[in-house]
Amino acid sequence: MNVYENKENYEIEVAAPGLDKKDFHIDLKDNVLTVSSERKEEKQEKEGSKVVFCEFNYSSFSRSFQLPDGVDINKINASHKNGVLKVVLPKREEFKGHAPRMIEIS
């Protein structure tokens, strides 16, 4: 999962190969955005063998984010393409133009 900020918005990207957009849930409550997915595991037994160890099953996950001041919650949108869920959180007009910057440590 990656989170980016630019002058116009914040972006959250979730790499989730094998999941479709119907597998995701995005909720907003009390200024907390939650991205989650739950999918029933399907054990893939091969004839004459059993699964001993498996890392390919993505069964569920949930991540929550406290939204920063300035997010226009009415314009949040999401898309899914090539196994990546992208959530865009546009900034309100009065917060646009403030690009992130590095603070030097003295």
PDB file of N, CA and C in Angstrom:
ATOM      1  N   MET A   1       0.852  -1.169   0.000  1.00  0.00           N
ATOM      2  CA  MET A   1       0.000   0.000   0.000  1.00  0.00           C
ATOM      3  C   MET A   1       0.899   1.235   0.000  1.00  0.00           C
ATOM      4  N   ASN A   2       0.589   2.158  -0.884  1.00  0.00           N
ATOM      5  CA  ASN A   2       1.339   3.408  -0.971  1.00  0.00           C
ATOM      6  C   ASN A   2       0.382   4.585  -0.814  1.00  0.00           C
ATOM      7  N   VAL A   3       0.864   5.641  -0.163  1.00  0.00           N
ATOM      8  CA  VAL A   3       0.081   6.871  -0.018  1.00  0.00           C
ATOM      9  C   VAL A   3       0.942   8.020  -0.539  1.00  0.00           C
ATOM     10  N   TYR A   4       0.359   8.814  -1.432  1.00  0.00           N
ATOM     11  CA  TYR A   4       1.060   9.936  -2.049  1.00  0.00           C
ATOM     12  C   TYR A   4       0.301  11.229  -1.775  1.00  0.00           C
ATOM     13  N   GLU A   5       1.041  12.346  -1.820  1.00  0.00           N
ATOM     14  CA  GLU A   5       0.418  13.668  -1.742  1.00  0.00           C
ATOM     15  C   GLU A   5       1.021  14.542  -2.827  1.00  0.00           C
ATOM     16  N   ASN A   6       0.170  15.293  -3.508  1.00  0.00           N
ATOM     17  CA  ASN A   6       0.640  16.317  -4.434  1.00  0.00           C
ATOM     18  C   ASN A   6      -0.174  17.582  -4.173  1.00  0.00           C
ATOM     19  N   LYS A   7      -0.037  18.582  -5.021  1.00  0.00           N
ATOM     20  CA  LYS A   7      -0.727  19.858  -4.788  1.00  0.00           C
ATOM     21  C   LYS A   7      -2.242  19.739  -4.838  1.00  0.00           C
ATOM     22  N   GLU A   8      -2.744  18.787  -5.601  1.00  0.00           N
ATOM     23  CA  GLU A   8      -4.185  18.664  -5.828  1.00  0.00           C
ATOM     24  C   GLU A   8      -4.894  17.666  -4.916  1.00  0.00           C
ATOM     25  N   ASN A   9      -4.202  16.579  -4.529  1.00  0.00           N
ATOM     26  CA  ASN A   9      -4.891  15.520  -3.797  1.00  0.00           C
ATOM     27  C   ASN A   9      -3.929  14.584  -3.084  1.00  0.00           C
ATOM     28  N   TYR A  10      -4.530  13.670  -2.342  1.00  0.00           N
ATOM     29  CA  TYR A  10      -3.831  12.530  -1.771  1.00  0.00           C
ATOM     30  C   TYR A  10      -4.265  11.320  -2.586  1.00  0.00           C
ATOM     31  N   GLU A  11      -3.377  10.342  -2.721  1.00  0.00           N
ATOM     32  CA  GLU A  11      -3.723   9.125  -3.445  1.00  0.00           C
ATOM     33  C   GLU A  11      -3.273   7.923  -2.630  1.00  0.00           C
ATOM     34  N   ILE A  12      -4.154   6.944  -2.558  1.00  0.00           N
ATOM     35  CA  ILE A  12      -3.845   5.680  -1.897  1.00  0.00           C
ATOM     36  C   ILE A  12      -3.869   4.605  -2.971  1.00  0.00           C
ATOM     37  N   GLU A  13      -2.808   3.814  -3.051  1.00  0.00           N
ATOM     38  CA  GLU A  13      -2.757   2.701  -3.991  1.00  0.00           C
ATOM     39  C   GLU A  13      -2.575   1.404  -3.219  1.00  0.00           C
ATOM     40  N   VAL A  14      -3.414   0.433  -3.555  1.00  0.00           N
ATOM     41  CA  VAL A  14      -3.352  -0.881  -2.920  1.00  0.00           C
ATOM     42  C   VAL A  14      -3.097  -1.912  -4.007  1.00  0.00           C
ATOM     43  N   ALA A  15      -1.941  -2.572  -3.958  1.00  0.00           N
ATOM     44  CA  ALA A  15      -1.650  -3.641  -4.911  1.00  0.00           C
ATOM     45  C   ALA A  15      -2.301  -4.916  -4.393  1.00  0.00           C
ATOM     46  N   ALA A  16      -3.235  -5.439  -5.156  1.00  0.00           N
ATOM     47  CA  ALA A  16      -3.985  -6.621  -4.728  1.00  0.00           C
ATOM     48  C   ALA A  16      -4.248  -7.523  -5.927  1.00  0.00           C
ATOM     49  N   PRO A  17      -3.209  -8.191  -6.420  1.00  0.00           N
ATOM     50  CA  PRO A  17      -3.400  -9.063  -7.576  1.00  0.00           C
ATOM     51  C   PRO A  17      -4.392 -10.172  -7.264  1.00  0.00           C
ATOM     52  N   GLY A  18      -5.236 -10.461  -8.215  1.00  0.00           N
ATOM     53  CA  GLY A  18      -6.224 -11.522  -8.037  1.00  0.00           C
ATOM     54  C   GLY A  18      -7.542 -11.059  -7.452  1.00  0.00           C
ATOM     55  N   LEU A  19      -7.595  -9.834  -6.953  1.00  0.00           N
ATOM     56  CA  LEU A  19      -8.844  -9.313  -6.411  1.00  0.00           C
ATOM     57  C   LEU A  19      -9.530  -8.444  -7.456  1.00  0.00           C
ATOM     58  N   ASP A  20     -10.841  -8.540  -7.514  1.00  0.00           N
ATOM     59  CA  ASP A  20     -11.643  -7.709  -8.403  1.00  0.00           C
ATOM     60  C   ASP A  20     -12.188  -6.532  -7.613  1.00  0.00           C
ATOM     61  N   LYS A  21     -12.724  -5.540  -8.320  1.00  0.00           N
ATOM     62  CA  LYS A  21     -13.256  -4.373  -7.611  1.00  0.00           C
ATOM     63  C   LYS A  21     -14.407  -4.753  -6.695  1.00  0.00           C
ATOM     64  N   LYS A  22     -15.131  -5.813  -7.009  1.00  0.00           N
ATOM     65  CA  LYS A  22     -16.240  -6.246  -6.151  1.00  0.00           C
ATOM     66  C   LYS A  22     -15.747  -6.827  -4.822  1.00  0.00           C
ATOM     67  N   ASP A  23     -14.468  -7.166  -4.730  1.00  0.00           N
ATOM     68  CA  ASP A  23     -13.908  -7.731  -3.502  1.00  0.00           C
ATOM     69  C   ASP A  23     -13.548  -6.659  -2.470  1.00  0.00           C
ATOM     70  N   PHE A  24     -13.535  -5.393  -2.869  1.00  0.00           N
ATOM     71  CA  PHE A  24     -13.132  -4.302  -1.983  1.00  0.00           C
ATOM     72  C   PHE A  24     -14.331  -3.601  -1.364  1.00  0.00           C
ATOM     73  N   HIS A  25     -14.092  -3.027  -0.182  1.00  0.00           N
ATOM     74  CA  HIS A  25     -15.071  -2.174   0.495  1.00  0.00           C
ATOM     75  C   HIS A  25     -14.327  -0.915   0.935  1.00  0.00           C
ATOM     76  N   ILE A  26     -14.914   0.236   0.635  1.00  0.00           N
ATOM     77  CA  ILE A  26     -14.325   1.506   1.058  1.00  0.00           C
ATOM     78  C   ILE A  26     -15.390   2.254   1.842  1.00  0.00           C
ATOM     79  N   ASP A  27     -15.095   2.534   3.098  1.00  0.00           N
ATOM     80  CA  ASP A  27     -16.055   3.187   3.985  1.00  0.00           C
ATOM     81  C   ASP A  27     -15.453   4.470   4.546  1.00  0.00           C
ATOM     82  N   LEU A  28     -16.308   5.450   4.769  1.00  0.00           N
ATOM     83  CA  LEU A  28     -15.898   6.705   5.387  1.00  0.00           C
ATOM     84  C   LEU A  28     -16.832   6.978   6.545  1.00  0.00           C
ATOM     85  N   LYS A  29     -16.253   7.059   7.742  1.00  0.00           N
ATOM     86  CA  LYS A  29     -17.058   7.335   8.935  1.00  0.00           C
ATOM     87  C   LYS A  29     -16.205   8.141   9.905  1.00  0.00           C
ATOM     88  N   ASP A  30     -16.776   9.230  10.406  1.00  0.00           N
ATOM     89  CA  ASP A  30     -16.093  10.086  11.384  1.00  0.00           C
ATOM     90  C   ASP A  30     -14.701  10.498  10.909  1.00  0.00           C
ATOM     91  N   ASN A  31     -14.601  10.850   9.627  1.00  0.00           N
ATOM     92  CA  ASN A  31     -13.357  11.321   9.016  1.00  0.00           C
ATOM     93  C   ASN A  31     -12.258  10.253   8.977  1.00  0.00           C
ATOM     94  N   VAL A  32     -12.659   8.992   9.042  1.00  0.00           N
ATOM     95  CA  VAL A  32     -11.732   7.865   8.916  1.00  0.00           C
ATOM     96  C   VAL A  32     -12.135   7.061   7.688  1.00  0.00           C
ATOM     97  N   LEU A  33     -11.192   6.913   6.764  1.00  0.00           N
ATOM     98  CA  LEU A  33     -11.417   6.135   5.551  1.00  0.00           C
ATOM     99  C   LEU A  33     -10.861   4.736   5.778  1.00  0.00           C
ATOM    100  N   THR A  34     -11.686   3.720   5.544  1.00  0.00           N
ATOM    101  CA  THR A  34     -11.260   2.332   5.706  1.00  0.00           C
ATOM    102  C   THR A  34     -11.354   1.619   4.370  1.00  0.00           C
ATOM    103  N   VAL A  35     -10.245   1.016   3.964  1.00  0.00           N
ATOM    104  CA  VAL A  35     -10.185   0.200   2.756  1.00  0.00           C
ATOM    105  C   VAL A  35     -10.017  -1.235   3.222  1.00  0.00           C
ATOM    106  N   SER A  36     -10.925  -2.105   2.783  1.00  0.00           N
ATOM    107  CA  SER A  36     -10.850  -3.493   3.234  1.00  0.00           C
ATOM    108  C   SER A  36     -11.263  -4.438   2.119  1.00  0.00           C
ATOM    109  N   SER A  37     -10.918  -5.690   2.326  1.00  0.00           N
ATOM    110  CA  SER A  37     -11.306  -6.741   1.398  1.00  0.00           C
ATOM    111  C   SER A  37     -11.415  -8.033   2.181  1.00  0.00           C
ATOM    112  N   GLU A  38     -12.426  -8.798   1.848  1.00  0.00           N
ATOM    113  CA  GLU A  38     -12.576 -10.114   2.462  1.00  0.00           C
ATOM    114  C   GLU A  38     -13.032 -11.070   1.383  1.00  0.00           C
ATOM    115  N   ARG A  39     -12.278 -12.138   1.240  1.00  0.00           N
ATOM    116  CA  ARG A  39     -12.603 -13.124   0.227  1.00  0.00           C
ATOM    117  C   ARG A  39     -12.393 -14.493   0.841  1.00  0.00           C
ATOM    118  N   LYS A  40     -13.329 -15.390   0.565  1.00  0.00           N
ATOM    119  CA  LYS A  40     -13.206 -16.735   1.102  1.00  0.00           C
ATOM    120  C   LYS A  40     -12.018 -17.427   0.453  1.00  0.00           C
ATOM    121  N   GLU A  41     -11.225 -18.072   1.293  1.00  0.00           N
ATOM    122  CA  GLU A  41     -10.066 -18.794   0.789  1.00  0.00           C
ATOM    123  C   GLU A  41     -10.505 -20.044   0.050  1.00  0.00           C
ATOM    124  N   GLU A  42      -9.845 -20.283  -1.050  1.00  0.00           N
ATOM    125  CA  GLU A  42     -10.089 -21.498  -1.798  1.00  0.00           C
ATOM    126  C   GLU A  42      -8.802 -22.299  -1.806  1.00  0.00           C
ATOM    127  N   LYS A  43      -8.805 -23.410  -1.108  1.00  0.00           N
ATOM    128  CA  LYS A  43      -7.613 -24.249  -1.098  1.00  0.00           C
ATOM    129  C   LYS A  43      -7.489 -24.930  -2.444  1.00  0.00           C
ATOM    130  N   GLN A  44      -6.317 -24.846  -3.001  1.00  0.00           N
ATOM    131  CA  GLN A  44      -6.091 -25.420  -4.312  1.00  0.00           C
ATOM    132  C   GLN A  44      -5.229 -26.671  -4.177  1.00  0.00           C
ATOM    133  N   GLU A  45      -5.885 -27.758  -3.882  1.00  0.00           N
ATOM    134  CA  GLU A  45      -5.197 -29.037  -3.773  1.00  0.00           C
ATOM    135  C   GLU A  45      -4.921 -29.576  -5.166  1.00  0.00           C
ATOM    136  N   LYS A  46      -3.748 -30.132  -5.345  1.00  0.00           N
ATOM    137  CA  LYS A  46      -3.417 -30.799  -6.597  1.00  0.00           C
ATOM    138  C   LYS A  46      -3.599 -32.291  -6.388  1.00  0.00           C
ATOM    139  N   GLU A  47      -4.007 -32.958  -7.432  1.00  0.00           N
ATOM    140  CA  GLU A  47      -4.262 -34.391  -7.343  1.00  0.00           C
ATOM    141  C   GLU A  47      -3.000 -35.109  -6.868  1.00  0.00           C
ATOM    142  N   GLY A  48      -3.151 -35.896  -5.820  1.00  0.00           N
ATOM    143  CA  GLY A  48      -2.039 -36.664  -5.280  1.00  0.00           C
ATOM    144  C   GLY A  48      -1.146 -35.888  -4.336  1.00  0.00           C
ATOM    145  N   SER A  49      -1.510 -34.648  -3.995  1.00  0.00           N
ATOM    146  CA  SER A  49      -0.693 -33.865  -3.066  1.00  0.00           C
ATOM    147  C   SER A  49      -1.587 -32.982  -2.209  1.00  0.00           C
ATOM    148  N   LYS A  50      -1.007 -32.447  -1.152  1.00  0.00           N
ATOM    149  CA  LYS A  50      -1.753 -31.524  -0.302  1.00  0.00           C
ATOM    150  C   LYS A  50      -0.932 -30.252  -0.109  1.00  0.00           C
ATOM    151  N   VAL A  51      -1.603 -29.173   0.218  1.00  0.00           N
ATOM    152  CA  VAL A  51      -0.924 -27.900   0.446  1.00  0.00           C
ATOM    153  C   VAL A  51      -0.246 -27.950   1.807  1.00  0.00           C
ATOM    154  N   VAL A  52       1.057 -27.710   1.832  1.00  0.00           N
ATOM    155  CA  VAL A  52       1.819 -27.696   3.070  1.00  0.00           C
ATOM    156  C   VAL A  52       2.061 -26.256   3.518  1.00  0.00           C
ATOM    157  N   PHE A  53       2.311 -25.381   2.560  1.00  0.00           N
ATOM    158  CA  PHE A  53       2.566 -23.972   2.837  1.00  0.00           C
ATOM    159  C   PHE A  53       2.048 -23.166   1.659  1.00  0.00           C
ATOM    160  N   CYS A  54       1.327 -22.088   1.932  1.00  0.00           N
ATOM    161  CA  CYS A  54       0.733 -21.316   0.841  1.00  0.00           C
ATOM    162  C   CYS A  54       0.770 -19.830   1.173  1.00  0.00           C
ATOM    163  N   GLU A  55       1.406 -19.036   0.296  1.00  0.00           N
ATOM    164  CA  GLU A  55       1.424 -17.584   0.459  1.00  0.00           C
ATOM    165  C   GLU A  55       0.587 -16.890  -0.596  1.00  0.00           C
ATOM    166  N   PHE A  56      -0.024 -17.635  -1.487  1.00  0.00           N
ATOM    167  CA  PHE A  56      -0.772 -17.041  -2.584  1.00  0.00           C
ATOM    168  C   PHE A  56      -2.202 -16.687  -2.221  1.00  0.00           C
ATOM    169  N   ASN A  57      -2.684 -17.056  -1.045  1.00  0.00           N
ATOM    170  CA  ASN A  57      -4.063 -16.754  -0.666  1.00  0.00           C
ATOM    171  C   ASN A  57      -4.138 -15.394   0.018  1.00  0.00           C
ATOM    172  N   TYR A  58      -4.848 -14.475  -0.595  1.00  0.00           N
ATOM    173  CA  TYR A  58      -5.133 -13.181   0.015  1.00  0.00           C
ATOM    174  C   TYR A  58      -6.561 -13.262   0.515  1.00  0.00           C
ATOM    175  N   SER A  59      -6.740 -13.516   1.793  1.00  0.00           N
ATOM    176  CA  SER A  59      -8.097 -13.732   2.281  1.00  0.00           C
ATOM    177  C   SER A  59      -8.767 -12.440   2.739  1.00  0.00           C
ATOM    178  N   SER A  60      -8.065 -11.632   3.502  1.00  0.00           N
ATOM    179  CA  SER A  60      -8.689 -10.395   3.955  1.00  0.00           C
ATOM    180  C   SER A  60      -7.632  -9.410   4.442  1.00  0.00           C
ATOM    181  N   PHE A  61      -8.000  -8.151   4.414  1.00  0.00           N
ATOM    182  CA  PHE A  61      -7.164  -7.109   4.992  1.00  0.00           C
ATOM    183  C   PHE A  61      -8.044  -5.901   5.263  1.00  0.00           C
ATOM    184  N   SER A  62      -7.564  -5.019   6.113  1.00  0.00           N
ATOM    185  CA  SER A  62      -8.272  -3.781   6.412  1.00  0.00           C
ATOM    186  C   SER A  62      -7.250  -2.743   6.852  1.00  0.00           C
ATOM    187  N   ARG A  63      -7.318  -1.563   6.246  1.00  0.00           N
ATOM    188  CA  ARG A  63      -6.459  -0.454   6.636  1.00  0.00           C
ATOM    189  C   ARG A  63      -7.328   0.780   6.802  1.00  0.00           C
ATOM    190  N   SER A  64      -7.092   1.517   7.861  1.00  0.00           N
ATOM    191  CA  SER A  64      -7.859   2.734   8.127  1.00  0.00           C
ATOM    192  C   SER A  64      -6.926   3.935   8.157  1.00  0.00           C
ATOM    193  N   PHE A  65      -7.433   5.064   7.662  1.00  0.00           N
ATOM    194  CA  PHE A  65      -6.658   6.294   7.581  1.00  0.00           C
ATOM    195  C   PHE A  65      -7.471   7.444   8.152  1.00  0.00           C
ATOM    196  N   GLN A  66      -6.891   8.169   9.092  1.00  0.00           N
ATOM    197  CA  GLN A  66      -7.497   9.408   9.569  1.00  0.00           C
ATOM    198  C   GLN A  66      -7.268  10.447   8.481  1.00  0.00           C
ATOM    199  N   LEU A  67      -8.338  10.985   7.918  1.00  0.00           N
ATOM    200  CA  LEU A  67      -8.182  11.941   6.827  1.00  0.00           C
ATOM    201  C   LEU A  67      -7.610  13.254   7.343  1.00  0.00           C
ATOM    202  N   PRO A  68      -6.640  13.804   6.627  1.00  0.00           N
ATOM    203  CA  PRO A  68      -6.091  15.098   7.035  1.00  0.00           C
ATOM    204  C   PRO A  68      -7.088  16.216   6.766  1.00  0.00           C
ATOM    205  N   ASP A  69      -6.909  17.337   7.461  1.00  0.00           N
ATOM    206  CA  ASP A  69      -7.738  18.510   7.183  1.00  0.00           C
ATOM    207  C   ASP A  69      -7.572  18.879   5.719  1.00  0.00           C
ATOM    208  N   GLY A  70      -8.626  19.319   5.111  1.00  0.00           N
ATOM    209  CA  GLY A  70      -8.534  19.796   3.744  1.00  0.00           C
ATOM    210  C   GLY A  70      -9.016  18.829   2.693  1.00  0.00           C
ATOM    211  N   VAL A  71      -9.330  17.587   3.055  1.00  0.00           N
ATOM    212  CA  VAL A  71      -9.839  16.637   2.068  1.00  0.00           C
ATOM    213  C   VAL A  71     -11.303  16.949   1.782  1.00  0.00           C
ATOM    214  N   ASP A  72     -11.644  17.019   0.508  1.00  0.00           N
ATOM    215  CA  ASP A  72     -13.031  17.237   0.090  1.00  0.00           C
ATOM    216  C   ASP A  72     -13.714  15.869   0.046  1.00  0.00           C
ATOM    217  N   ILE A  73     -14.369  15.502   1.149  1.00  0.00           N
ATOM    218  CA  ILE A  73     -14.922  14.146   1.268  1.00  0.00           C
ATOM    219  C   ILE A  73     -16.011  13.851   0.239  1.00  0.00           C
ATOM    220  N   ASN A  74     -16.632  14.874  -0.316  1.00  0.00           N
ATOM    221  CA  ASN A  74     -17.675  14.656  -1.320  1.00  0.00           C
ATOM    222  C   ASN A  74     -17.115  14.332  -2.700  1.00  0.00           C
ATOM    223  N   LYS A  75     -15.814  14.470  -2.873  1.00  0.00           N
ATOM    224  CA  LYS A  75     -15.206  14.213  -4.184  1.00  0.00           C
ATOM    225  C   LYS A  75     -14.246  13.025  -4.180  1.00  0.00           C
ATOM    226  N   ILE A  76     -14.232  12.253  -3.104  1.00  0.00           N
ATOM    227  CA  ILE A  76     -13.377  11.066  -3.057  1.00  0.00           C
ATOM    228  C   ILE A  76     -13.862  10.076  -4.105  1.00  0.00           C
ATOM    229  N   ASN A  77     -12.918   9.501  -4.853  1.00  0.00           N
ATOM    230  CA  ASN A  77     -13.296   8.504  -5.856  1.00  0.00           C
ATOM    231  C   ASN A  77     -12.278   7.374  -5.864  1.00  0.00           C
ATOM    232  N   ALA A  78     -12.683   6.253  -6.444  1.00  0.00           N
ATOM    233  CA  ALA A  78     -11.814   5.078  -6.481  1.00  0.00           C
ATOM    234  C   ALA A  78     -11.924   4.397  -7.832  1.00  0.00           C
ATOM    235  N   SER A  79     -10.827   3.747  -8.219  1.00  0.00           N
ATOM    236  CA  SER A  79     -10.812   2.975  -9.457  1.00  0.00           C
ATOM    237  C   SER A  79      -9.973   1.721  -9.240  1.00  0.00           C
ATOM    238  N   HIS A  80     -10.172   0.746 -10.094  1.00  0.00           N
ATOM    239  CA  HIS A  80      -9.430  -0.512 -10.012  1.00  0.00           C
ATOM    240  C   HIS A  80      -8.964  -0.878 -11.408  1.00  0.00           C
ATOM    241  N   LYS A  81      -7.647  -1.081 -11.549  1.00  0.00           N
ATOM    242  CA  LYS A  81      -7.098  -1.419 -12.863  1.00  0.00           C
ATOM    243  C   LYS A  81      -5.824  -2.243 -12.685  1.00  0.00           C
ATOM    244  N   ASN A  82      -5.738  -3.338 -13.426  1.00  0.00           N
ATOM    245  CA  ASN A  82      -4.539  -4.187 -13.430  1.00  0.00           C
ATOM    246  C   ASN A  82      -4.095  -4.610 -12.030  1.00  0.00           C
ATOM    247  N   GLY A  83      -5.044  -4.968 -11.172  1.00  0.00           N
ATOM    248  CA  GLY A  83      -4.716  -5.450  -9.833  1.00  0.00           C
ATOM    249  C   GLY A  83      -4.359  -4.379  -8.828  1.00  0.00           C
ATOM    250  N   VAL A  84      -4.587  -3.113  -9.172  1.00  0.00           N
ATOM    251  CA  VAL A  84      -4.280  -2.016  -8.246  1.00  0.00           C
ATOM    252  C   VAL A  84      -5.541  -1.197  -7.995  1.00  0.00           C
ATOM    253  N   LEU A  85      -5.905  -1.068  -6.719  1.00  0.00           N
ATOM    254  CA  LEU A  85      -7.005  -0.193  -6.312  1.00  0.00           C
ATOM    255  C   LEU A  85      -6.410   1.181  -6.038  1.00  0.00           C
ATOM    256  N   LYS A  86      -7.005   2.211  -6.614  1.00  0.00           N
ATOM    257  CA  LYS A  86      -6.521   3.577  -6.414  1.00  0.00           C
ATOM    258  C   LYS A  86      -7.660   4.418  -5.860  1.00  0.00           C
ATOM    259  N   VAL A  87      -7.419   5.051  -4.711  1.00  0.00           N
ATOM    260  CA  VAL A  87      -8.394   5.940  -4.082  1.00  0.00           C
ATOM    261  C   VAL A  87      -7.809   7.350  -4.128  1.00  0.00           C
ATOM    262  N   VAL A  88      -8.556   8.278  -4.725  1.00  0.00           N
ATOM    263  CA  VAL A  88      -8.104   9.665  -4.844  1.00  0.00           C
ATOM    264  C   VAL A  88      -8.921  10.523  -3.886  1.00  0.00           C
ATOM    265  N   LEU A  89      -8.216  11.285  -3.054  1.00  0.00           N
ATOM    266  CA  LEU A  89      -8.842  12.156  -2.064  1.00  0.00           C
ATOM    267  C   LEU A  89      -8.482  13.601  -2.417  1.00  0.00           C
ATOM    268  N   PRO A  90      -9.342  14.276  -3.186  1.00  0.00           N
ATOM    269  CA  PRO A  90      -9.038  15.652  -3.602  1.00  0.00           C
ATOM    270  C   PRO A  90      -9.003  16.611  -2.405  1.00  0.00           C
ATOM    271  N   LYS A  91      -8.122  17.600  -2.520  1.00  0.00           N
ATOM    272  CA  LYS A  91      -8.051  18.639  -1.494  1.00  0.00           C
ATOM    273  C   LYS A  91      -9.085  19.717  -1.797  1.00  0.00           C
ATOM    274  N   ARG A  92      -9.628  20.321  -0.732  1.00  0.00           N
ATOM    275  CA  ARG A  92     -10.507  21.475  -0.922  1.00  0.00           C
ATOM    276  C   ARG A  92      -9.678  22.619  -1.487  1.00  0.00           C
ATOM    277  N   GLU A  93     -10.328  23.523  -2.198  1.00  0.00           N
ATOM    278  CA  GLU A  93      -9.640  24.608  -2.910  1.00  0.00           C
ATOM    279  C   GLU A  93      -8.668  25.386  -2.023  1.00  0.00           C
ATOM    280  N   GLU A  94      -9.080  25.691  -0.804  1.00  0.00           N
ATOM    281  CA  GLU A  94      -8.221  26.509   0.058  1.00  0.00           C
ATOM    282  C   GLU A  94      -6.963  25.768   0.522  1.00  0.00           C
ATOM    283  N   PHE A  95      -6.912  24.442   0.315  1.00  0.00           N
ATOM    284  CA  PHE A  95      -5.743  23.660   0.715  1.00  0.00           C
ATOM    285  C   PHE A  95      -4.873  23.265  -0.474  1.00  0.00           C
ATOM    286  N   LYS A  96      -5.327  23.540  -1.688  1.00  0.00           N
ATOM    287  CA  LYS A  96      -4.546  23.189  -2.879  1.00  0.00           C
ATOM    288  C   LYS A  96      -3.346  24.111  -3.014  1.00  0.00           C
ATOM    289  N   GLY A  97      -2.335  23.616  -3.668  1.00  0.00           N
ATOM    290  CA  GLY A  97      -1.146  24.425  -3.917  1.00  0.00           C
ATOM    291  C   GLY A  97      -0.097  24.315  -2.841  1.00  0.00           C
ATOM    292  N   HIS A  98      -0.412  23.629  -1.768  1.00  0.00           N
ATOM    293  CA  HIS A  98       0.569  23.439  -0.703  1.00  0.00           C
ATOM    294  C   HIS A  98       1.225  22.081  -0.900  1.00  0.00           C
ATOM    295  N   ALA A  99       2.272  22.064  -1.694  1.00  0.00           N
ATOM    296  CA  ALA A  99       2.972  20.809  -1.971  1.00  0.00           C
ATOM    297  C   ALA A  99       3.759  20.377  -0.740  1.00  0.00           C
ATOM    298  N   PRO A 100       3.942  19.084  -0.585  1.00  0.00           N
ATOM    299  CA  PRO A 100       4.766  18.622   0.529  1.00  0.00           C
ATOM    300  C   PRO A 100       6.200  19.131   0.362  1.00  0.00           C
ATOM    301  N   ARG A 101       6.874  19.355   1.466  1.00  0.00           N
ATOM    302  CA  ARG A 101       8.259  19.818   1.386  1.00  0.00           C
ATOM    303  C   ARG A 101       9.071  19.170   2.493  1.00  0.00           C
ATOM    304  N   MET A 102      10.346  19.105   2.271  1.00  0.00           N
ATOM    305  CA  MET A 102      11.252  18.530   3.258  1.00  0.00           C
ATOM    306  C   MET A 102      11.612  19.604   4.278  1.00  0.00           C
ATOM    307  N   ILE A 103      11.686  19.222   5.518  1.00  0.00           N
ATOM    308  CA  ILE A 103      12.101  20.124   6.590  1.00  0.00           C
ATOM    309  C   ILE A 103      13.511  19.714   6.996  1.00  0.00           C
ATOM    310  N   GLU A 104      14.430  20.639   6.908  1.00  0.00           N
ATOM    311  CA  GLU A 104      15.813  20.345   7.256  1.00  0.00           C
ATOM    312  C   GLU A 104      15.946  20.223   8.764  1.00  0.00           C
ATOM    313  N   ILE A 105      16.718  19.257   9.171  1.00  0.00           N
ATOM    314  CA  ILE A 105      16.969  19.040  10.603  1.00  0.00           C
ATOM    315  C   ILE A 105      18.280  19.723  10.957  1.00  0.00           C
ATOM    316  N   SER A 106      18.238  20.610  11.959  1.00  0.00           N
ATOM    317  CA  SER A 106      19.472  21.328  12.331  1.00  0.00           C
ATOM    318  C   SER A 106      20.189  20.629  13.460  1.00  0.00           C
TER     319      SER A 106
END
